């Protein structure tokens, strides 16, 4: 196996609140692209679109960021007026409370055995450069999400499985790479760097530069 590329290491990293459970938003805060405390919805949208290299209008992102801290009229109004409170996402409706991968625990701490569990759903991929690395295809990502949902049977909400479809498949699209046959895969090392080190691959950081 070979490591395909370097990961951007912002130095020094900005501190990230333990109340932020989203690995992607955590990396954006660590790299200084988003504020750890509160960030205007349009800034969140523009930063996410820039990171993904997409030219969409981003209406969906605005809606998600508006509801992410609470569904009450007061909470919605506060997010529309002030912005997304990134350090308070654990208190919001998008937090699945253990139905996810559990690679970050409830205090934002990296759990290596949960990354190993994710890797157990992966297989060897042939890269465009002719090397190989461990990664998850779209099919393998789905199998992992199904298993996460099944594992949380005692405590899950029905909506949690639908929420996962807005997380891992989006990560596959944004952070993933094409293999030698043109199929998209999510590199396990990229997942590790994101969750453990809060680092994005160089190619993403360059889009944000
Ligand atoms: C405004 C935009 C976003 C908000 C408010 C948000 C919020 C959240 C929250 C609250 C969680 C925790 C869910 C849980 O584990 O129970 C989460 C998880 C996650 N998010 Fe985000 N997120 C956003 C954008 C993104 C984007 C753009 C990506 C991918 C590029 C992403 C990837 C993920 C992944 C993969 C997880 C799952 C973690 C796991 O299962 O361990 N998120 N997000």
PDB file of N, CA, C and O and ligand atoms in Angstrom, residues 20-25 44 48 61 64-65 68 84 89-90 94-104 148 164 166-168 170-171 174-175 194-195, ligand 1:
ATOM      1  N   UNK A  20     -18.615  20.107  18.472  1.00  0.00           N
ATOM      2  CA  UNK A  20     -18.773  19.978  17.016  1.00  0.00           C
ATOM      3  C   UNK A  20     -18.443  18.541  16.610  1.00  0.00           C
ATOM      4  O   UNK A  20     -17.281  18.153  16.593  1.00  0.00           O
ATOM      5  N   UNK A  21     -19.457  17.737  16.256  1.00  0.00           N
ATOM      6  CA  UNK A  21     -19.213  16.319  15.932  1.00  0.00           C
ATOM      7  C   UNK A  21     -18.962  16.050  14.459  1.00  0.00           C
ATOM      8  O   UNK A  21     -18.705  14.900  14.083  1.00  0.00           O
ATOM      9  N   UNK A  22     -19.046  17.077  13.602  1.00  0.00           N
ATOM     10  CA  UNK A  22     -18.929  16.829  12.152  1.00  0.00           C
ATOM     11  C   UNK A  22     -17.452  16.849  11.748  1.00  0.00           C
ATOM     12  O   UNK A  22     -16.788  17.885  11.846  1.00  0.00           O
ATOM     13  N   UNK A  23     -16.929  15.726  11.255  1.00  0.00           N
ATOM     14  CA  UNK A  23     -15.499  15.668  10.930  1.00  0.00           C
ATOM     15  C   UNK A  23     -15.088  16.686   9.873  1.00  0.00           C
ATOM     16  O   UNK A  23     -13.981  17.223   9.927  1.00  0.00           O
ATOM     17  N   UNK A  24     -15.978  16.970   8.946  1.00  0.00           N
ATOM     18  CA  UNK A  24     -15.631  17.887   7.855  1.00  0.00           C
ATOM     19  C   UNK A  24     -15.595  19.331   8.360  1.00  0.00           C
ATOM     20  O   UNK A  24     -14.654  20.081   8.073  1.00  0.00           O
ATOM     21  N   UNK A  25     -16.609  19.699   9.144  1.00  0.00           N
ATOM     22  CA  UNK A  25     -16.619  21.059   9.703  1.00  0.00           C
ATOM     23  C   UNK A  25     -15.452  21.241  10.676  1.00  0.00           C
ATOM     24  O   UNK A  25     -14.863  22.321  10.756  1.00  0.00           O
ATOM     25  N   UNK A  44     -20.722  29.669   5.617  1.00  0.00           N
ATOM     26  CA  UNK A  44     -20.680  28.200   5.700  1.00  0.00           C
ATOM     27  C   UNK A  44     -20.950  27.618   4.313  1.00  0.00           C
ATOM     28  O   UNK A  44     -20.213  26.760   3.829  1.00  0.00           O
ATOM     29  N   UNK A  48     -18.213  25.503   2.053  1.00  0.00           N
ATOM     30  CA  UNK A  48     -18.467  24.100   1.705  1.00  0.00           C
ATOM     31  C   UNK A  48     -18.486  23.907   0.189  1.00  0.00           C
ATOM     32  O   UNK A  48     -17.957  22.919  -0.321  1.00  0.00           O
ATOM     33  N   UNK A  61     -27.543  23.502   1.606  1.00  0.00           N
ATOM     34  CA  UNK A  61     -26.590  23.734   2.712  1.00  0.00           C
ATOM     35  C   UNK A  61     -27.134  24.804   3.649  1.00  0.00           C
ATOM     36  O   UNK A  61     -27.040  24.690   4.872  1.00  0.00           O
ATOM     37  N   UNK A  64     -29.772  23.261   5.856  1.00  0.00           N
ATOM     38  CA  UNK A  64     -29.179  22.387   6.886  1.00  0.00           C
ATOM     39  C   UNK A  64     -28.533  23.229   7.986  1.00  0.00           C
ATOM     40  O   UNK A  64     -28.709  22.971   9.178  1.00  0.00           O
ATOM     41  N   UNK A  65     -27.797  24.263   7.576  1.00  0.00           N
ATOM     42  CA  UNK A  65     -27.123  25.111   8.568  1.00  0.00           C
ATOM     43  C   UNK A  65     -28.141  25.885   9.407  1.00  0.00           C
ATOM     44  O   UNK A  65     -27.907  26.158  10.581  1.00  0.00           O
ATOM     45  N   UNK A  68     -29.620  23.292  12.016  1.00  0.00           N
ATOM     46  CA  UNK A  68     -28.673  22.396  12.699  1.00  0.00           C
ATOM     47  C   UNK A  68     -28.549  22.632  14.201  1.00  0.00           C
ATOM     48  O   UNK A  68     -28.089  21.751  14.933  1.00  0.00           O
ATOM     49  N   UNK A  84     -24.485  29.803  12.000  1.00  0.00           N
ATOM     50  CA  UNK A  84     -24.385  28.436  12.543  1.00  0.00           C
ATOM     51  C   UNK A  84     -23.454  28.438  13.759  1.00  0.00           C
ATOM     52  O   UNK A  84     -22.328  28.925  13.678  1.00  0.00           O
ATOM     53  N   UNK A  89     -23.371  21.926  17.932  1.00  0.00           N
ATOM     54  CA  UNK A  89     -24.080  21.000  17.038  1.00  0.00           C
ATOM     55  C   UNK A  89     -24.516  19.716  17.752  1.00  0.00           C
ATOM     56  O   UNK A  89     -25.469  19.065  17.344  1.00  0.00           O
ATOM     57  N   UNK A  90     -23.798  19.355  18.818  1.00  0.00           N
ATOM     58  CA  UNK A  90     -24.190  18.140  19.552  1.00  0.00           C
ATOM     59  C   UNK A  90     -25.569  18.273  20.192  1.00  0.00           C
ATOM     60  O   UNK A  90     -26.226  17.274  20.476  1.00  0.00           O
ATOM     61  N   UNK A  94     -29.421  17.173  14.271  1.00  0.00           N
ATOM     62  CA  UNK A  94     -28.662  16.331  13.343  1.00  0.00           C
ATOM     63  C   UNK A  94     -27.765  15.335  14.077  1.00  0.00           C
ATOM     64  O   UNK A  94     -27.236  14.405  13.472  1.00  0.00           O
ATOM     65  N   UNK A  95     -27.588  15.537  15.392  1.00  0.00           N
ATOM     66  CA  UNK A  95     -26.733  14.622  16.151  1.00  0.00           C
ATOM     67  C   UNK A  95     -27.458  13.300  16.372  1.00  0.00           C
ATOM     68  O   UNK A  95     -28.547  13.270  16.930  1.00  0.00           O
ATOM     69  N   UNK A  96     -26.828  12.222  15.934  1.00  0.00           N
ATOM     70  CA  UNK A  96     -27.484  10.916  15.993  1.00  0.00           C
ATOM     71  C   UNK A  96     -27.194  10.172  17.295  1.00  0.00           C
ATOM     72  O   UNK A  96     -27.620   9.031  17.460  1.00  0.00           O
ATOM     73  N   UNK A  97     -26.418  10.761  18.169  1.00  0.00           N
ATOM     74  CA  UNK A  97     -26.153  10.184  19.486  1.00  0.00           C
ATOM     75  C   UNK A  97     -25.751   8.707  19.435  1.00  0.00           C
ATOM     76  O   UNK A  97     -26.381   7.851  20.041  1.00  0.00           O
ATOM     77  N   UNK A  98     -24.721   8.414  18.678  1.00  0.00           N
ATOM     78  CA  UNK A  98     -24.174   7.052  18.673  1.00  0.00           C
ATOM     79  C   UNK A  98     -24.636   6.172  17.529  1.00  0.00           C
ATOM     80  O   UNK A  98     -24.184   5.035  17.406  1.00  0.00           O
ATOM     81  N   UNK A  99     -25.516   6.679  16.648  1.00  0.00           N
ATOM     82  CA  UNK A  99     -25.921   5.867  15.489  1.00  0.00           C
ATOM     83  C   UNK A  99     -24.930   5.985  14.339  1.00  0.00           C
ATOM     84  O   UNK A  99     -25.109   5.316  13.317  1.00  0.00           O
ATOM     85  N   UNK A 100     -23.930   6.840  14.475  1.00  0.00           N
ATOM     86  CA  UNK A 100     -22.961   7.039  13.396  1.00  0.00           C
ATOM     87  C   UNK A 100     -21.806   6.054  13.492  1.00  0.00           C
ATOM     88  O   UNK A 100     -21.938   4.964  14.066  1.00  0.00           O
ATOM     89  N   UNK A 101     -20.661   6.463  12.959  1.00  0.00           N
ATOM     90  CA  UNK A 101     -19.508   5.556  12.923  1.00  0.00           C
ATOM     91  C   UNK A 101     -18.852   5.411  14.298  1.00  0.00           C
ATOM     92  O   UNK A 101     -18.116   4.452  14.519  1.00  0.00           O
ATOM     93  N   UNK A 102     -19.064   6.384  15.173  1.00  0.00           N
ATOM     94  CA  UNK A 102     -18.447   6.431  16.518  1.00  0.00           C
ATOM     95  C   UNK A 102     -16.936   6.606  16.452  1.00  0.00           C
ATOM     96  O   UNK A 102     -16.231   6.363  17.428  1.00  0.00           O
ATOM     97  N   UNK A 103     -16.406   7.009  15.278  1.00  0.00           N
ATOM     98  CA  UNK A 103     -14.951   7.242  15.173  1.00  0.00           C
ATOM     99  C   UNK A 103     -14.556   8.417  16.064  1.00  0.00           C
ATOM    100  O   UNK A 103     -13.464   8.462  16.604  1.00  0.00           O
ATOM    101  N   UNK A 104     -15.488   9.374  16.214  1.00  0.00           N
ATOM    102  CA  UNK A 104     -15.318  10.408  17.243  1.00  0.00           C
ATOM    103  C   UNK A 104     -16.326  10.086  18.335  1.00  0.00           C
ATOM    104  O   UNK A 104     -17.508   9.856  18.034  1.00  0.00           O
ATOM    105  N   UNK A 148     -23.863   0.438  10.852  1.00  0.00           N
ATOM    106  CA  UNK A 148     -23.895   1.422  11.953  1.00  0.00           C
ATOM    107  C   UNK A 148     -25.318   1.577  12.475  1.00  0.00           C
ATOM    108  O   UNK A 148     -25.546   1.648  13.689  1.00  0.00           O
ATOM    109  N   UNK A 164     -27.663   9.813   7.618  1.00  0.00           N
ATOM    110  CA  UNK A 164     -26.368   9.269   7.174  1.00  0.00           C
ATOM    111  C   UNK A 164     -26.157   9.469   5.673  1.00  0.00           C
ATOM    112  O   UNK A 164     -25.039   9.655   5.207  1.00  0.00           O
ATOM    113  N   UNK A 166     -26.774  11.956   4.033  1.00  0.00           N
ATOM    114  CA  UNK A 166     -26.265  13.307   3.800  1.00  0.00           C
ATOM    115  C   UNK A 166     -24.852  13.484   4.328  1.00  0.00           C
ATOM    116  O   UNK A 166     -24.309  14.593   4.302  1.00  0.00           O
ATOM    117  N   UNK A 167     -24.273  12.393   4.867  1.00  0.00           N
ATOM    118  CA  UNK A 167     -22.924  12.495   5.447  1.00  0.00           C
ATOM    119  C   UNK A 167     -21.897  11.700   4.613  1.00  0.00           C
ATOM    120  O   UNK A 167     -21.115  12.287   3.864  1.00  0.00           O
ATOM    121  N   UNK A 168     -21.936  10.370   4.732  1.00  0.00           N
ATOM    122  CA  UNK A 168     -20.882   9.546   4.108  1.00  0.00           C
ATOM    123  C   UNK A 168     -20.894   9.601   2.577  1.00  0.00           C
ATOM    124  O   UNK A 168     -19.840   9.741   1.951  1.00  0.00           O
ATOM    125  N   UNK A 170     -21.827  12.028   0.754  1.00  0.00           N
ATOM    126  CA  UNK A 170     -21.322  13.363   0.394  1.00  0.00           C
ATOM    127  C   UNK A 170     -19.804  13.396   0.578  1.00  0.00           C
ATOM    128  O   UNK A 170     -19.062  13.929  -0.250  1.00  0.00           O
ATOM    129  N   UNK A 171     -19.346  12.759   1.668  1.00  0.00           N
ATOM    130  CA  UNK A 171     -17.896  12.690   1.894  1.00  0.00           C
ATOM    131  C   UNK A 171     -17.214  11.907   0.770  1.00  0.00           C
ATOM    132  O   UNK A 171     -16.129  12.283   0.307  1.00  0.00           O
ATOM    133  N   UNK A 174     -16.947  14.322  -2.124  1.00  0.00           N
ATOM    134  CA  UNK A 174     -16.063  15.482  -1.932  1.00  0.00           C
ATOM    135  C   UNK A 174     -14.614  15.069  -1.661  1.00  0.00           C
ATOM    136  O   UNK A 174     -13.675  15.635  -2.220  1.00  0.00           O
ATOM    137  N   UNK A 175     -14.436  14.085  -0.771  1.00  0.00           N
ATOM    138  CA  UNK A 175     -13.086  13.689  -0.342  1.00  0.00           C
ATOM    139  C   UNK A 175     -12.568  12.491  -1.150  1.00  0.00           C
ATOM    140  O   UNK A 175     -11.375  12.191  -1.142  1.00  0.00           O
ATOM    141  N   UNK A 194      -8.758  12.970   8.318  1.00  0.00           N
ATOM    142  CA  UNK A 194      -9.857  13.902   8.574  1.00  0.00           C
ATOM    143  C   UNK A 194     -10.325  13.813  10.024  1.00  0.00           C
ATOM    144  O   UNK A 194     -10.441  14.825  10.715  1.00  0.00           O
ATOM    145  N   UNK A 195     -10.590  12.591  10.486  1.00  0.00           N
ATOM    146  CA  UNK A 195     -11.150  12.417  11.834  1.00  0.00           C
ATOM    147  C   UNK A 195     -10.094  12.631  12.924  1.00  0.00           C
ATOM    148  O   UNK A 195     -10.361  13.270  13.922  1.00  0.00           O
TER     149      UNK A 195
HETATM  150  C1  LIG B   1     -23.901  22.921   7.225  1.00  0.00           C
HETATM  151  C2  LIG B   1     -23.355  21.763   6.929  1.00  0.00           C
HETATM  152  C3  LIG B   1     -23.170  20.612   7.884  1.00  0.00           C
HETATM  153  C4  LIG B   1     -23.657  20.428   9.154  1.00  0.00           C
HETATM  154  C5  LIG B   1     -24.533  21.370   9.980  1.00  0.00           C
HETATM  155  C6  LIG B   1     -23.178  19.139   9.621  1.00  0.00           C
HETATM  156  C7  LIG B   1     -23.454  18.583  10.863  1.00  0.00           C
HETATM  157  C8  LIG B   1     -23.111  17.322  11.262  1.00  0.00           C
HETATM  158  C9  LIG B   1     -23.445  16.715  12.531  1.00  0.00           C
HETATM  159  C10 LIG B   1     -24.257  17.364  13.632  1.00  0.00           C
HETATM  160  C11 LIG B   1     -22.917  15.462  12.531  1.00  0.00           C
HETATM  161  C12 LIG B   1     -22.980  14.453  13.671  1.00  0.00           C
HETATM  162  C13 LIG B   1     -23.897  13.338  13.353  1.00  0.00           C
HETATM  163  C14 LIG B   1     -23.665  12.182  14.287  1.00  0.00           C
HETATM  164  O1  LIG B   1     -22.592  11.611  14.312  1.00  0.00           O
HETATM  165  O2  LIG B   1     -24.602  11.832  14.972  1.00  0.00           O
HETATM  166  C15 LIG B   1     -22.243  15.261  11.269  1.00  0.00           C
HETATM  167  C16 LIG B   1     -21.603  14.100  10.901  1.00  0.00           C
HETATM  168  C17 LIG B   1     -20.975  13.913   9.711  1.00  0.00           C
HETATM  169  N1  LIG B   1     -20.757  14.846   8.744  1.00  0.00           N
HETATM  170 FE1  LIG B   1     -21.457  16.759   8.731  1.00  0.00          FE
HETATM  171  N2  LIG B   1     -22.407  18.578   8.633  1.00  0.00           N
HETATM  172  C18 LIG B   1     -22.370  19.442   7.560  1.00  0.00           C
HETATM  173  C19 LIG B   1     -21.692  19.252   6.368  1.00  0.00           C
HETATM  174  C20 LIG B   1     -20.980  18.134   6.038  1.00  0.00           C
HETATM  175  C21 LIG B   1     -20.292  17.930   4.771  1.00  0.00           C
HETATM  176  C22 LIG B   1     -20.250  18.943   3.628  1.00  0.00           C
HETATM  177  C23 LIG B   1     -19.723  16.683   4.827  1.00  0.00           C
HETATM  178  C24 LIG B   1     -18.895  15.976   3.803  1.00  0.00           C
HETATM  179  C25 LIG B   1     -18.162  16.550   2.894  1.00  0.00           C
HETATM  180  C26 LIG B   1     -20.044  16.122   6.121  1.00  0.00           C
HETATM  181  C27 LIG B   1     -19.654  14.859   6.551  1.00  0.00           C
HETATM  182  C28 LIG B   1     -20.060  14.264   7.724  1.00  0.00           C
HETATM  183  C29 LIG B   1     -19.803  12.863   8.049  1.00  0.00           C
HETATM  184  C30 LIG B   1     -19.074  11.835   7.190  1.00  0.00           C
HETATM  185  C31 LIG B   1     -20.393  12.635   9.290  1.00  0.00           C
HETATM  186  C32 LIG B   1     -20.541  11.294   9.971  1.00  0.00           C
HETATM  187  C33 LIG B   1     -19.681  11.057  11.152  1.00  0.00           C
HETATM  188  C34 LIG B   1     -19.835   9.676  11.696  1.00  0.00           C
HETATM  189  O3  LIG B   1     -20.695   8.857  11.325  1.00  0.00           O
HETATM  190  O4  LIG B   1     -19.011   9.385  12.538  1.00  0.00           O
HETATM  191  N3  LIG B   1     -20.794  17.029   6.828  1.00  0.00           N
HETATM  192  N4  LIG B   1     -22.360  16.411  10.522  1.00  0.00           N
END
